[in-house]
Amino acid sequence: MAWQPNPESLSQLAACLKDSLSGFNQSAQKQAEVMLEQAKSSPDINNYLVYLFSSENPPAGLQCSTQDYHMVRSAAAIMLKNNVRSPRKPIPDDSLALIKMAVPIGLQDKNSNIRNFAGNIATELIRRGGLMSWPELLPELLKTFTNENGQVSDEGQEGAVAAMSKICEDNTKMLEREVNGQRPLNFILPKLIQATKSPLPKVRAHALTAINVFAPRKSQAMLNSIDELLETLFSLSSDPSNDVRRQVCRAFVQLVETRPDKLQPHLAGLVDYILSQQKGDDEDLACDAAEFWLAVGEHENLWESLHPYIAKIIPVLLECMVYSGDEIALLGGASDDEDEEDREEDIKPQFAQKKQARAANGGASADTAQNGNAFQKLSDMDHDELEEGEIDDLDDGDDENPDDRWTLRKCSAAALDVFARDFKDPVFESILPYLTKNLKHDEWPYREAAVLALGAVAEGCINVITPHLPELVPYLFSLLNDSEPVVRQITCWTLGRYSSWAAELPDLNQRQQYFEPMMEGILTKMLDRNKKVQEAGASAFANLEEKAGHRLEPYSGPIIQQFVKCFKKYKDRNIFILYDCVQTLAENIGPVMARPDLANELMPALIDRWNNAADDSRELFPLLECLSYVAMAMLDAFAPYSPPIFTRCVNLIHQNLEASLAHSNNPALDAPNRDFLVTSLDLLSAIIQALDTAKSVKLVQESQPAFFELVILCMEDPSDEVRQSAYALLGDCAKYVYEQLSPSLSKVLPVLVKQLDFDNILDEDAESGFSVVNNACWSVGEIAIQHKSQMGPFVPPLFQRFVDIITNPGIPKGVTENAAIALGRLGLGNSELIAPHLANFADDFLTSMDEVDVTDEKVTAFRGFTLIVEKNPMAMEKSLLHFFTSIARYRDMKLLNQNKTSLHEDFQKVRNYYVA
């Protein structure tokens, strides 16, 4: 290298880098982090990092042990990667040149961690600047990992293919797009398939890992190579490397969705192969193999082809559902740990739950997970600053509790659940001998696995199981008192799965015999001596609440009393699940929650948690969500608790927005968690809907900072989830506090027009982007009802946006319905502005409205549309039959409000016009 470091600066930097990874001296670590942050301002910082990272041995004058120098190199690589990743700070050209020189050297290093770091830096450079920012990289990697000249070391081949795998994973779409007239994947994929024939197992495994990035995507390159890939997979199916066979299994899972036609002829052999891998000693490999059953079982066509093999598959699934010896050791055995504080690493990260978009048909209900934690697949945490080879302080590796990770046991149970829903009765017939043998087994792991199997088939086999339930359910009640906590835990979950049967029993005596003891038993386990059993009890009771619904009303007093006891006893982890129990109860019994005896019991417990939770506490996410449901259930009875809650939510939003601004000005500051915005906006929305209008108005008027200034800022937030909640709040404000909103509409409406531009939705964020647009449409409709002719200046752009939506077949149905409703409502005060364009959108409007239920939204939309028709009746020539059909189909005999009565009159006037 032409550039040379200052020896003194190099030594200081090396010392800081070493201390930054020291877990033994927290003071030195903190001081090192501060100094490294200051060092980022040096124009040569990346040069120093490259120098240390790429030097295999300590530079002259640097006194370091081998172990310490490895830490220095690792820390230098991590910092360099993060600097490359940061888009805010440009990297000088001379530094970029040094980095590009160092990466190929690092990829051939004898230390695998250093090779991994080099690959991380390479993929960040490509992600930052695109393929053409380093056009030599991909060809060089291909030559290296295929050992084109026969001279590349084993480490070099492994480092190059690992880097290619990372680049494929992080830049998938970039590799599929045309660059200078050709798609990079067209020449990369054949080379990856060639690399699967390497004599080095790590090269074969990494090559397959990269291929599997593209297997679920229907690219032309994959289409061209599918037959060669299948031949390769079959040849590698007996590879001696477990890592290679893991990737083979993963490839077959991916191809179930994209190329089932290619797998169908080989299904008999695949069944035998997958079973052989599932029964092996390597649990990670076995788990990847078991995923195949989930994929095939959930495929709309391929699942039926498994019918002849069910009797062969299910015994293996049952065998794999028993806790292994290693898992039993990690579970830690029986313990009464209710008084022990939770470790921070035991508490799952909390995120704002993704809200359903406002629906034209009266709102959408949340899709509650039914599996509890018995076989719930948990997504790995995304550590933005963490990649392969880097150190994760939270990762306990193989020491992680098997209840908190995706395991072979859970995957097998999930597959059994899927098969039960697919094949129904034959599955229960297959497991009945197993249940008979093991439900009362002396050894608890077999007892526990049998209860798990019984719960797994609950949904799919309910008809054939029902005659057995009067005998099975009381036995499950007895297992709630099993001496082994894990058995009590799974019994709670299984009873929750059968709560629908118990709740829907037609005979009162039967409900007293089965439903009431089930409810009481699960409630009791919510205060078990073991925290895991408490968690299972709370999850099961939330499930029971969903299934029982309003039938819980007579029992609401004892239920809430038990919840309050749980609030006093629970540690942090289980408190989050308890909030879910409370909000699910509120959702299902509604206004009953407003009864003074229930409110006086529950609300002090919630307010106590509210008062004790810090503004930056992750407990606020589930607590805010819970309070939203409680407010909507209690309605105006929530008013005594509203002012301090409303004020704090406004302050949380203000603090978060200020922190976001500070972060944008100084990226060294921590970025605020946007979930505080989402949950606060949602709770504000719930309070405004719940209270009497005068009380909502007062809260908005007294808000400091100004309420609608904050709402507008949230409407322009970069996060889709924040904007989605902001537009929902905006629509509710238009409905309930319009007079306070009105002065701000001159600022609000231009933001709405911009939001409705589909060019702003990125492909990868389409789903969340559509949810934002959906709520924006809905809020425009609510504003239009109130603002009427004052909407005039904004009608042309809004009208065009809505027409673009309802005429686009690629837009989700719910979004087009809300856009059509908003378009119709624009006609309430601006029909003369829209009427000249009627012929261009009438039929699309009517089509969008055809399946919308008869609600006030539909009524007001049709009222606006008929006013538009009255202004230009001749424009309906091509759509007249559709319009009359819509009128004839409109069935609402109750006529409960003036809008509906007026709509019938409007229809009559229009009909008379055409008849005359």
Short mmCIF file of N, CA and C in Angstrom, two decimals, residues 158 198-206 239 241 243-244:
data_model
loop_
_atom_site.label_atom_id
_atom_site.label_comp_id
_atom_site.label_asym_id
_atom_site.label_seq_id
_atom_site.Cartn_x
_atom_site.Cartn_y
_atom_site.Cartn_z
N GLU A 158 -13.11 -20.92 -0.21
CA GLU A 158 -14.19 -20.84 0.78
C GLU A 158 -14.56 -19.38 1.05
N SER A 198 -17.50 -28.98 -6.11
CA SER A 198 -16.17 -28.78 -5.53
C SER A 198 -15.84 -29.89 -4.54
N PRO A 199 -14.58 -30.24 -4.40
CA PRO A 199 -14.19 -31.24 -3.40
C PRO A 199 -14.25 -30.69 -1.97
N LEU A 200 -14.42 -29.36 -1.84
CA LEU A 200 -14.44 -28.74 -0.51
C LEU A 200 -15.89 -28.65 -0.02
N PRO A 201 -16.23 -29.26 1.12
CA PRO A 201 -17.63 -29.25 1.58
C PRO A 201 -18.16 -27.85 1.87
N LYS A 202 -17.29 -26.95 2.38
CA LYS A 202 -17.77 -25.60 2.67
C LYS A 202 -18.11 -24.85 1.39
N VAL A 203 -17.36 -25.09 0.33
CA VAL A 203 -17.67 -24.46 -0.95
C VAL A 203 -19.00 -24.99 -1.47
N ARG A 204 -19.20 -26.30 -1.38
CA ARG A 204 -20.49 -26.87 -1.83
C ARG A 204 -21.65 -26.29 -1.03
N ALA A 205 -21.47 -26.20 0.29
CA ALA A 205 -22.56 -25.71 1.14
C ALA A 205 -22.87 -24.24 0.86
N HIS A 206 -21.84 -23.42 0.74
CA HIS A 206 -22.06 -21.99 0.48
C HIS A 206 -22.67 -21.77 -0.91
N ASP A 239 -24.50 -36.49 0.17
CA ASP A 239 -23.22 -35.85 0.47
C ASP A 239 -22.82 -36.15 1.91
N SER A 241 -21.33 -34.29 3.96
CA SER A 241 -21.40 -33.11 4.81
C SER A 241 -22.84 -32.83 5.23
N ASP A 243 -23.86 -30.04 6.48
CA ASP A 243 -24.20 -28.69 6.02
C ASP A 243 -24.69 -28.70 4.58
N VAL A 244 -24.09 -29.51 3.76
CA VAL A 244 -24.53 -29.62 2.37
C VAL A 244 -25.94 -30.21 2.32
#
